[in-house]
Each structure stands twice: as C-alpha cells, then as structure tokens.
PDB file of C-alpha atoms in Angstrom:
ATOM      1  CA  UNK A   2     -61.864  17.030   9.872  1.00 45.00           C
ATOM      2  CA  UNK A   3     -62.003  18.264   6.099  1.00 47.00           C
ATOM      3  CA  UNK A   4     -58.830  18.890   4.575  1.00 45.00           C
ATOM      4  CA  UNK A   5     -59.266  22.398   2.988  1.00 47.00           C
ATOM      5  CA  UNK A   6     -62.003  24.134   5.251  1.00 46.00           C
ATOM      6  CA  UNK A   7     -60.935  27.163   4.092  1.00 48.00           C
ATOM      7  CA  UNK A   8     -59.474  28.795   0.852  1.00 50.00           C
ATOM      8  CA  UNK A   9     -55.984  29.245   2.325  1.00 53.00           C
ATOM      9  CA  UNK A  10     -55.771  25.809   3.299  1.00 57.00           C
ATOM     10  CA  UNK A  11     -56.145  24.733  -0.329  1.00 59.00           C
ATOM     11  CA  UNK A  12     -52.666  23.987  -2.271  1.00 64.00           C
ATOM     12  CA  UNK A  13     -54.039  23.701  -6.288  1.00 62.00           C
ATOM     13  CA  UNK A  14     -50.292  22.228  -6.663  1.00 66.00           C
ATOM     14  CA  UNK A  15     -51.001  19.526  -5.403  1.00 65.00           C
ATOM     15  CA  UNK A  16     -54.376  19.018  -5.858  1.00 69.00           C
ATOM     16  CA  UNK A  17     -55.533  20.029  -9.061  1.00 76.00           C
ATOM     17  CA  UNK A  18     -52.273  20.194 -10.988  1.00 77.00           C
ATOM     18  CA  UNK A  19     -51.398  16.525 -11.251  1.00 77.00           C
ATOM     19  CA  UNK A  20     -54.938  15.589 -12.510  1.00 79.00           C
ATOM     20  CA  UNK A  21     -54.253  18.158 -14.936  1.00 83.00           C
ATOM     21  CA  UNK A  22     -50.722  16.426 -16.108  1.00 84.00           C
ATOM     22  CA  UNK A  23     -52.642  13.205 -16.028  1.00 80.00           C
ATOM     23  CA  UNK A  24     -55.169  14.893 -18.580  1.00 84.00           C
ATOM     24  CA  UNK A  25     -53.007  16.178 -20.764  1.00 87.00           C
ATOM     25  CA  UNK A  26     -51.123  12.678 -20.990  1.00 87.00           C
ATOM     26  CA  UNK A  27     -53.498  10.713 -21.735  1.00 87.00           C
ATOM     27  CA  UNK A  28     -55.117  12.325 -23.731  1.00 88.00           C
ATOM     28  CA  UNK A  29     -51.810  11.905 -26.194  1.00 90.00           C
ATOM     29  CA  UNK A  30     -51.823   8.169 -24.740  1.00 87.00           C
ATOM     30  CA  UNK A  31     -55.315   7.688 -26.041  1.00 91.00           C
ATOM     31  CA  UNK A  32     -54.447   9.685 -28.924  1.00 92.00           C
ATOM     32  CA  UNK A  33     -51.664   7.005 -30.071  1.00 90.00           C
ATOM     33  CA  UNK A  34     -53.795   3.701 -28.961  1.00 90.00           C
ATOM     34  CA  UNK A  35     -56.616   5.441 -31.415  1.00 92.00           C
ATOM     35  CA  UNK A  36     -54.197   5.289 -34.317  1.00 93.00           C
ATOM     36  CA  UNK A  37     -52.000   1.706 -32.998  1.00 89.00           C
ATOM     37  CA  UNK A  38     -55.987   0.927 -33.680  1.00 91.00           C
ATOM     38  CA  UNK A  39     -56.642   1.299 -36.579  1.00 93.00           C
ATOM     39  CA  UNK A  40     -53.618   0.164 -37.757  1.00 92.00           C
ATOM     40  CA  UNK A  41     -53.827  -3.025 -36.206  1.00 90.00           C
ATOM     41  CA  UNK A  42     -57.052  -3.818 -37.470  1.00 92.00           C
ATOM     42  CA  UNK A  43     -56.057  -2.415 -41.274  1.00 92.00           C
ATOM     43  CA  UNK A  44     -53.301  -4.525 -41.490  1.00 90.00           C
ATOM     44  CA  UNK A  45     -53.760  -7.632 -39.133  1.00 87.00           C
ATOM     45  CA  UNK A  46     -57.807  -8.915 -40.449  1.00 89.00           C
ATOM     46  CA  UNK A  47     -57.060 -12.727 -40.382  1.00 89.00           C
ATOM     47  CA  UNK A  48     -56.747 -12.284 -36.353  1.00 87.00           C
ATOM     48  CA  UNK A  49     -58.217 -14.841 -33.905  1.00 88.00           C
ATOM     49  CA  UNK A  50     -61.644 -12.968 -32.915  1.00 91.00           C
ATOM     50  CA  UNK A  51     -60.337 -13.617 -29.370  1.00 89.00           C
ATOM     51  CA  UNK A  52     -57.998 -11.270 -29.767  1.00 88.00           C
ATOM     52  CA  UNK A  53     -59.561  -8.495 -31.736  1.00 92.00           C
ATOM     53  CA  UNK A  54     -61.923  -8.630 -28.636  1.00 93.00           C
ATOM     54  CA  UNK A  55     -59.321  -8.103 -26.377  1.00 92.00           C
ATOM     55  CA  UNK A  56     -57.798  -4.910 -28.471  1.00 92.00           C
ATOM     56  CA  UNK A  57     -61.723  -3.503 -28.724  1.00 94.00           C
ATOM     57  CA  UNK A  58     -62.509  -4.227 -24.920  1.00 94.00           C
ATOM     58  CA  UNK A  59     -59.041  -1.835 -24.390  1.00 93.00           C
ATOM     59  CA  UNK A  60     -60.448   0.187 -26.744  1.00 93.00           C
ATOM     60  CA  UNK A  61     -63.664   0.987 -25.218  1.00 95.00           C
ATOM     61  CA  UNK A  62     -62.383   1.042 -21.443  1.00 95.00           C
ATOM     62  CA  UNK A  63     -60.104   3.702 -22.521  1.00 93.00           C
ATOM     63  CA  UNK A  64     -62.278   5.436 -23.888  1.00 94.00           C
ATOM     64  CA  UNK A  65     -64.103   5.499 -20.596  1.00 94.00           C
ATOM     65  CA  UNK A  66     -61.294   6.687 -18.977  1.00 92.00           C
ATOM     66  CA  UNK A  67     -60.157   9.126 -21.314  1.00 92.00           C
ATOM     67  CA  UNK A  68     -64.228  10.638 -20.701  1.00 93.00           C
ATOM     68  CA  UNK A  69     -63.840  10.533 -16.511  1.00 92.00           C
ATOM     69  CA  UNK A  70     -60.562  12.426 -17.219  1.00 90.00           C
ATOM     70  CA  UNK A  71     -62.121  15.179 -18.420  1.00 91.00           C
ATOM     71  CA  UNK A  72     -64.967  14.916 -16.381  1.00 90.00           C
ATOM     72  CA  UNK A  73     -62.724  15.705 -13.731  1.00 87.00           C
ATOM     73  CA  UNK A  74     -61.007  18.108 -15.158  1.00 87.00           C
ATOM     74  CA  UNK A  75     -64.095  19.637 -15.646  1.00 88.00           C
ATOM     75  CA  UNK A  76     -65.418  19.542 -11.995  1.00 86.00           C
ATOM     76  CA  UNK A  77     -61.923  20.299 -10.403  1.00 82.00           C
ATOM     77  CA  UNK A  78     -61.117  23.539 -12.610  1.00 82.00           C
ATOM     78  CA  UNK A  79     -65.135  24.790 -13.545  1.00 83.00           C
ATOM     79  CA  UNK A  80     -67.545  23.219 -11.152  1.00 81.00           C
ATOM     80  CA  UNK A  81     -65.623  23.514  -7.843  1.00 76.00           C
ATOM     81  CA  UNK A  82     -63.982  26.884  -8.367  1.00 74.00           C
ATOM     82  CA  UNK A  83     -64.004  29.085  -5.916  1.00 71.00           C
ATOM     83  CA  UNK A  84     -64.824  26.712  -3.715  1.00 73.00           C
ATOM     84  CA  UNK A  85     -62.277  24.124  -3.072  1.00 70.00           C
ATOM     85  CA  UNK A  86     -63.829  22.503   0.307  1.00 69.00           C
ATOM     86  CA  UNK A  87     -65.704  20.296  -2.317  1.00 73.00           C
ATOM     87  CA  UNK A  88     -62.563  18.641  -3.541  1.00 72.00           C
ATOM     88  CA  UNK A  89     -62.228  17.038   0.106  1.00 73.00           C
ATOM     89  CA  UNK A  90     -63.526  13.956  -1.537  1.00 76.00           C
ATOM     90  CA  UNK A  91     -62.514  12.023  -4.987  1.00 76.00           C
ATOM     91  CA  UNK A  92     -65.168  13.073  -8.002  1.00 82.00           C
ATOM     92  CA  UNK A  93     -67.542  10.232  -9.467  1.00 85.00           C
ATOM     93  CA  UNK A  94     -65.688  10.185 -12.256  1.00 87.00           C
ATOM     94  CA  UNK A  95     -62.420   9.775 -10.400  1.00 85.00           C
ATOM     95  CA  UNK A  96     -63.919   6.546  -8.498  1.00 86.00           C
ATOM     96  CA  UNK A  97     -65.226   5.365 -12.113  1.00 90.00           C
ATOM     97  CA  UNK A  98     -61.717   5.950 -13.710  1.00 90.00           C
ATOM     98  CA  UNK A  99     -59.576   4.065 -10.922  1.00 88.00           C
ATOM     99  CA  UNK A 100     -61.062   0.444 -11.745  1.00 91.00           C
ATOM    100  CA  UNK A 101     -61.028   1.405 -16.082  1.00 92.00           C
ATOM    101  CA  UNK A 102     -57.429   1.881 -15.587  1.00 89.00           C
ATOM    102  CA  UNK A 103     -56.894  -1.209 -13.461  1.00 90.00           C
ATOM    103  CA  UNK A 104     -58.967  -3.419 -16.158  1.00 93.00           C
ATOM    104  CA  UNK A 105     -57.238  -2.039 -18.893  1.00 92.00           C
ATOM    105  CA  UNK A 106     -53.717  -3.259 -17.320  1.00 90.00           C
ATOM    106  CA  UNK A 107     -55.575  -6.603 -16.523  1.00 93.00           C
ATOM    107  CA  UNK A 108     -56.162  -7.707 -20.081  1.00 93.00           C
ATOM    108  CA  UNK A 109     -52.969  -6.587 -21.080  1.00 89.00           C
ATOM    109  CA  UNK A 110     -51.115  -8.257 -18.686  1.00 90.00           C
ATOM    110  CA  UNK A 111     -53.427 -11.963 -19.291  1.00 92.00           C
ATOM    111  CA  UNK A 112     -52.527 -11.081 -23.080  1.00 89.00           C
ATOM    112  CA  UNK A 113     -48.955 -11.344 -21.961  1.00 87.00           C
ATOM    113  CA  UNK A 114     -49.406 -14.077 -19.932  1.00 89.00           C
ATOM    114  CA  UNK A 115     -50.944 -16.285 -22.196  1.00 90.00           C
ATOM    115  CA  UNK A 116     -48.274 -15.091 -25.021  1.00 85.00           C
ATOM    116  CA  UNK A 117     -45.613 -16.539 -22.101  1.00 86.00           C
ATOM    117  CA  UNK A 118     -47.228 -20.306 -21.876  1.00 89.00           C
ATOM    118  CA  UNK A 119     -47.558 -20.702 -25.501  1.00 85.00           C
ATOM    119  CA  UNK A 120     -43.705 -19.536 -25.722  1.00 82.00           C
ATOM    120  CA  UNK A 121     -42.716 -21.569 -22.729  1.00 83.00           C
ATOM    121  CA  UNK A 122     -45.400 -24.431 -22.507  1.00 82.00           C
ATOM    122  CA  UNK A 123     -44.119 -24.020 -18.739  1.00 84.00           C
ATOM    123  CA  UNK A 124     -47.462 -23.243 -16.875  1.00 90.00           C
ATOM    124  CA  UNK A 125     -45.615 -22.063 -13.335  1.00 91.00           C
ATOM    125  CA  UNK A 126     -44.850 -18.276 -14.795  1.00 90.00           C
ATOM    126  CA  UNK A 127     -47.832 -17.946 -16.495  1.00 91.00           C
ATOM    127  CA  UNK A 128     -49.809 -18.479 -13.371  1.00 94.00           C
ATOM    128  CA  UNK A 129     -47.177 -16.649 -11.465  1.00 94.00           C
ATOM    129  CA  UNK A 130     -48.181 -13.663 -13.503  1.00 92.00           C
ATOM    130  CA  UNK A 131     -51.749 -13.882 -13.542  1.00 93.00           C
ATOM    131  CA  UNK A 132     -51.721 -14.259 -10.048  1.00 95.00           C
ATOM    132  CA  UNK A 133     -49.847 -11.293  -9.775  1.00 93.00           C
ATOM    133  CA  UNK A 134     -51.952  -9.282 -11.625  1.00 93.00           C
ATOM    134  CA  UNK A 135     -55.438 -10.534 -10.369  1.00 94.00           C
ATOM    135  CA  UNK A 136     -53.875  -9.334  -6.707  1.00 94.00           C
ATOM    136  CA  UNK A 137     -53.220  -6.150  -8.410  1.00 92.00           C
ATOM    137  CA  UNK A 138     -56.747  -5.725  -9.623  1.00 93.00           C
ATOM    138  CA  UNK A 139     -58.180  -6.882  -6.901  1.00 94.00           C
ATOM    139  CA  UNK A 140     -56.271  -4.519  -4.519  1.00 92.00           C
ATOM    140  CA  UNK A 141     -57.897  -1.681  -7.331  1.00 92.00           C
ATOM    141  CA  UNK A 142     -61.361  -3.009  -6.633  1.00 93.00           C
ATOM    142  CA  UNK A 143     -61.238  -2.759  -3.167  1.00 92.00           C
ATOM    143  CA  UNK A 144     -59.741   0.754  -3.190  1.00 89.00           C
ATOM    144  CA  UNK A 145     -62.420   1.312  -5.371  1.00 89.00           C
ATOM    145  CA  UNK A 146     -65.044   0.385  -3.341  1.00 89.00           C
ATOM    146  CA  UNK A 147     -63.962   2.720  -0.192  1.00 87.00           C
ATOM    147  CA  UNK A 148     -63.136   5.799  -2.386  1.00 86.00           C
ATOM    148  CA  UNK A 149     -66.713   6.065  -3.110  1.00 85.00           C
ATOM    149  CA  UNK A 150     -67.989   6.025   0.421  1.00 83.00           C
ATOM    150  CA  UNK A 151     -65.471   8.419   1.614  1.00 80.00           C
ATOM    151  CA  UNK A 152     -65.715  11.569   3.767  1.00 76.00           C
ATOM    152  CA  UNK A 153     -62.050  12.582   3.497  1.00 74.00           C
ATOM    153  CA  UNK A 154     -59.271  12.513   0.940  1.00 74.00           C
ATOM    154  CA  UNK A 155     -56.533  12.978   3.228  1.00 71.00           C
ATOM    155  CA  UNK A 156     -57.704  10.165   5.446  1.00 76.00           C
ATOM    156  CA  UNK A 157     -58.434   7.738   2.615  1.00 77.00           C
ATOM    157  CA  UNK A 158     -54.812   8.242   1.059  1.00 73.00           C
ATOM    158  CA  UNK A 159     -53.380   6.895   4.633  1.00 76.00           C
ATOM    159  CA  UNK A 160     -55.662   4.268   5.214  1.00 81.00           C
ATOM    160  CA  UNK A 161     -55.312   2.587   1.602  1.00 81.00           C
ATOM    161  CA  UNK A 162     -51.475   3.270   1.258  1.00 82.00           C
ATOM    162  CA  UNK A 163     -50.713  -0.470   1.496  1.00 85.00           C
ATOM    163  CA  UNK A 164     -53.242  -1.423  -1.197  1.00 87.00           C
ATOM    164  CA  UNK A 165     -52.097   1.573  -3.343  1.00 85.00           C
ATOM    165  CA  UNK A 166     -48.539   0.340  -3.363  1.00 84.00           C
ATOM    166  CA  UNK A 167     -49.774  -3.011  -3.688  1.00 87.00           C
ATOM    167  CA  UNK A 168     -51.422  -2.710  -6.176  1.00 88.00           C
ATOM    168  CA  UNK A 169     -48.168  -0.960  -8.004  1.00 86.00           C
ATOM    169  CA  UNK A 170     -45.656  -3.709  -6.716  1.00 86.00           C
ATOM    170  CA  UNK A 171     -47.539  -6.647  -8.055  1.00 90.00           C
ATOM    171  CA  UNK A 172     -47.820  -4.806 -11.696  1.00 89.00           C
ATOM    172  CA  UNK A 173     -44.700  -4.586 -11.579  1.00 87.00           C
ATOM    173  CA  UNK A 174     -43.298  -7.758 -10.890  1.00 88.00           C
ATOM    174  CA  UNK A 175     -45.771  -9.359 -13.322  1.00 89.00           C
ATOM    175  CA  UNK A 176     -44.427  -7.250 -16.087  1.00 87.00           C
ATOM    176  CA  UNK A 177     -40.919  -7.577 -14.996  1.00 87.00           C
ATOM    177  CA  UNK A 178     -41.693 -11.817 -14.759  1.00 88.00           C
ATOM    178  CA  UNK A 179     -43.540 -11.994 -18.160  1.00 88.00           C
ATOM    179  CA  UNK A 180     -40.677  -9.749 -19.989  1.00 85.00           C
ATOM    180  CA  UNK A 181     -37.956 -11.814 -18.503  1.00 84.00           C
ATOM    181  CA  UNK A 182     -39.878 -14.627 -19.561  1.00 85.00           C
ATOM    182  CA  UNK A 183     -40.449 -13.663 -22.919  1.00 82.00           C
ATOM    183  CA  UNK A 184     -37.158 -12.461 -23.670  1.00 80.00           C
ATOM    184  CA  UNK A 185     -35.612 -15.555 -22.645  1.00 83.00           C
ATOM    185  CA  UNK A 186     -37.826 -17.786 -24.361  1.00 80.00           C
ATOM    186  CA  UNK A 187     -36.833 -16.044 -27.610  1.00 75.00           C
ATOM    187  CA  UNK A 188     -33.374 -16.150 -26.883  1.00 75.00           C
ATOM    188  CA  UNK A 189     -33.341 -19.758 -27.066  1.00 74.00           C
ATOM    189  CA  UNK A 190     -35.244 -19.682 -30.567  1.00 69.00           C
ATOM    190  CA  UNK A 191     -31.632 -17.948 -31.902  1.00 66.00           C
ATOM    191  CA  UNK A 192     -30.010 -21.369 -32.102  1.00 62.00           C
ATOM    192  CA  UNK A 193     -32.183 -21.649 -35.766  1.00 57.00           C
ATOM    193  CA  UNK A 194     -28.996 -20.280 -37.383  1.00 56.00           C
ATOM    194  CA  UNK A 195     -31.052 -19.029 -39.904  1.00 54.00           C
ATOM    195  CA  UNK A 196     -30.114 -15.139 -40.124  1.00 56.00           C
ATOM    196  CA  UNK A 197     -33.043 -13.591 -41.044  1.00 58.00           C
ATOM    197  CA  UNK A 198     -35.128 -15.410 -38.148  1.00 63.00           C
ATOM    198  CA  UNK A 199     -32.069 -14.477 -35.599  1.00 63.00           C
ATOM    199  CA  UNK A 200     -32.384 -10.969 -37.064  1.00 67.00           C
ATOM    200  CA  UNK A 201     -36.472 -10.798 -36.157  1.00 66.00           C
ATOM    201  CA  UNK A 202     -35.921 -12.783 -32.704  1.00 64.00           C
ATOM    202  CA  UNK A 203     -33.476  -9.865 -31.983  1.00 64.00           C
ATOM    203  CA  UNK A 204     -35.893  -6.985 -32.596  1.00 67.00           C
ATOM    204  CA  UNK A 205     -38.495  -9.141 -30.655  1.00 67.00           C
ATOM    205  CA  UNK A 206     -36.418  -9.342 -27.506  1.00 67.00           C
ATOM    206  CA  UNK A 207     -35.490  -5.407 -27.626  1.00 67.00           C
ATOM    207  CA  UNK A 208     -39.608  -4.343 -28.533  1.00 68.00           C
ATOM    208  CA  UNK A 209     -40.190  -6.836 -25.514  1.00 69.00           C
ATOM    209  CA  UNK A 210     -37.405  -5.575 -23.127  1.00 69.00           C
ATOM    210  CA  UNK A 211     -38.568  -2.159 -23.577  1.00 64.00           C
ATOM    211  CA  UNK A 212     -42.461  -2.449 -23.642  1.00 70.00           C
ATOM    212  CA  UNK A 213     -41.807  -4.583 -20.368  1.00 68.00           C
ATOM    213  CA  UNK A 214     -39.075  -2.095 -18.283  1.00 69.00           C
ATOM    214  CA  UNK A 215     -41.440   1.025 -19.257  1.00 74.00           C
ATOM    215  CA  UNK A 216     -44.366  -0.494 -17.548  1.00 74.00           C
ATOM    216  CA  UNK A 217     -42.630  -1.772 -14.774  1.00 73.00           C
ATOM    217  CA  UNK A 218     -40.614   0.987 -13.944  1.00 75.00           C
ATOM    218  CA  UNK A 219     -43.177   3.027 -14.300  1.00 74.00           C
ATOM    219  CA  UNK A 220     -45.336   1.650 -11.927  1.00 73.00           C
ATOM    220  CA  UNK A 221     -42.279   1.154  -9.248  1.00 74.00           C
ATOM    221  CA  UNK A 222     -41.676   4.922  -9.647  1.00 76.00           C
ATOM    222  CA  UNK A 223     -45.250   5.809  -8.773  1.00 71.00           C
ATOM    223  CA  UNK A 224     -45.156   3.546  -5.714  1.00 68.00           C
ATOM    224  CA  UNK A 225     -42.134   5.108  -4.324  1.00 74.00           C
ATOM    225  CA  UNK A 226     -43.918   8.565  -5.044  1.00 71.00           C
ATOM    226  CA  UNK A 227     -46.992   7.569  -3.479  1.00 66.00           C
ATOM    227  CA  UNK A 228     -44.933   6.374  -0.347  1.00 65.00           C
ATOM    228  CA  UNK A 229     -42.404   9.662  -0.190  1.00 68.00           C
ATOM    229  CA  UNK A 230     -45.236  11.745  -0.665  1.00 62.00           C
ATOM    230  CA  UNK A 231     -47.204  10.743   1.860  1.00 58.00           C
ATOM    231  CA  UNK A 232     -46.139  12.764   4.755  1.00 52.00           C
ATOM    232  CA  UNK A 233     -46.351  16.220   2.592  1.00 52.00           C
ATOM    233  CA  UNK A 234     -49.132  15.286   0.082  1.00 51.00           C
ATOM    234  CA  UNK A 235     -53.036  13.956   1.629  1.00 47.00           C
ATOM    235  CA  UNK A 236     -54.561  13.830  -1.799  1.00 46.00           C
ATOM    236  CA  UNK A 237     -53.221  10.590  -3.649  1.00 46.00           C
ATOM    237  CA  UNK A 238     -54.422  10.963  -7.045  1.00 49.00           C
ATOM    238  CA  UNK A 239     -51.927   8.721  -8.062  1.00 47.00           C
ATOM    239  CA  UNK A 240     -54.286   6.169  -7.976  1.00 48.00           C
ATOM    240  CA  UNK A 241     -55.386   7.149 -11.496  1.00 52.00           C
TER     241      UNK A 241
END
C-alpha cells in the first residue's frame, strides 16, 4: 500500500523538507571543497600523482552529487507538485546520489588509512579500518541496489534499517580508529624536544582530533536519528 495515496496523507515536513536542508548544505559543502581545491593544487604541485588523483576523483564524485541534489530538488518541489503520490518511491537521482556519497567517504577514509600505516608501520589498524569502511560501502551498495527496484518508501526504510545503521556505525568506528590512531602516533613524535616540531605535532593532533570527532559523530548522530525516527518517519532520506 502507497504511502501518500492521497494529498492529506502527504507530510512535506518530512518528506520534502530535509532534502531541502540537505541541498542547501551541500551546496556550501561543495562550495568550500571547490575552493580547499584549488588551493591545494596552487600551493601543493610537487604532490605524488597518486594523490592528486585521489583529491580529483573527490572532486568529480561530488560534483555528481552536488548535480542529483538538485535534480531532486527539482523533481520533489517542480515536477511532482501537486501530486505527491509520486514521491512514494526514491527519485533516480536519489538512488544515483546514495552510492557518490558512499564512494566519496571511501577514498577518504583509505586516504586515512594508508596515512595510519605509514605513521604506525603497524598493519593491524590499517586493515581494521579499511575493513571497516569497505563493510560500510558495501552495506551502501546493497541499499543501493534495492532502492532502485522499489515500490514503496515506507517499506524500504524498514526493511534496510539494519544496513542503514550499518552502514553509519562502521564509518564511524573507522574514523574514530584512524583518529585515535593518528593522534597517538604523533604524540609519540613529541619526544624530538625540538620546539618548533612539538609546536606543529600539536596543531596536527588538534586538526586530526577534530576532522576525526566531526565525522564520526556525525555519522553516530544520524544513526540514532534514523533509528528514533523510525516509528514516526517512513521516508529515510537520511541515506543521502
């Protein structure tokens, strides 16, 4: 049985709203990886090519993403108005902007990883991680895959709940493993006495305390939505 049948039944709150919040964001987000850019690449030219591959891949995914965002903006305020019985089912662009977030947080997270062995020279929490985070994006693929053949929203948010919140959790504790990590590894480089180095290795471990907590809370919070939500809200576009 659809969802919203009728006009009364539909709730834009819920629906439409938070894809419009998600716009709006990143399209600042996207706004401020445009300019970290083009600063990178000004300043930082002697780069491995590996890496400036991995910066442009991020580049161009978002980019993607950024374009299904307002694709669905478009078909969720313009195309469907008036008649909201359409929005019983996740857009294309929706479906195509699920896995470009998911690989976006992939290569970050392998970029971090790697960063992490050649830090530690351990291999264990490296692997850890990358395990972690190849569950994650799994977890997105498969999600993926049944949000395109589905018939109902509602019914597709409570059947792929435990993915969803997989997916989330094991983000989460790969950032949270990989800034521990990190951190700690730097700690240990203070015993240089030098105080300029001690100085840098400080503002490392703060930049890499913070980047890390932000993403991992982050995703924590949205898995704890996703779960107290689920009883009151059908539509999870928190998968985005």
């Amino acid at each position: 049985m659809n969802s919203f049948k009728r006009a009364s039944d539909f709730n834009a709150r819920l629906v439409i709203g938070p894809i419009q919040i998600c716009g709006l964001l990143s399209a600042a987000l996207f706004g401020c990886l445009a300019c970290q850019s083009y600063l990178y690449f000004a300043r930082f030219r002697s780069d491995h090519l590996a890496l400036k591959a991995s910066v442009s891949a991020v580049i161009l995914i978002q980019l993607g993403h950024f374009v299904c965002v307002i694709s669905m903006l478009w078909t969720m305020t313009v195309s469907t108005y008036g008649d909201p019985s359409q929005l019983t089912v996740l857009p294309l662009a929706a479906d195509l902007a699920v896995p470009l977030s998911g690989m976006t947080v992939f290569i970050v997270q392998s970029f971090y990883a790697f960063r992490l062995w050649r830090l530690t020279r351990n291999v264990f929490l490296p692997i850890l991680c990358q395990m972690l985070s190849l569950i994650a994006q799994t977890s997105t693929f498969v999600v993926t895959a049944r949000a395109i053949s589905m018939t109902d929203i509602a019914d597709f948010g409570n059947n792929e709940m435990l993915l969803i919140e997989l997916s989330f959790v094991a983000r989460a504790a790969c950032d949270l493993i990989t800034t521990a990590g990190i951190a700690w590894s730097l700690k240990k480089e203070r015993d240089s006495g030098i105080k300029c180095t001690v100085t840098m290795i400080d503002r490392l471990i703060k930049w890499t305390i913070e980047t890390g907590l932000v993403t991992s809370l982050m995703a924590l919070t949205l898995a704890t939505w996703v779960r107290a939500s689920s009883s009151t809200s059908p539509p999870k576009w928190s998968i985005l």
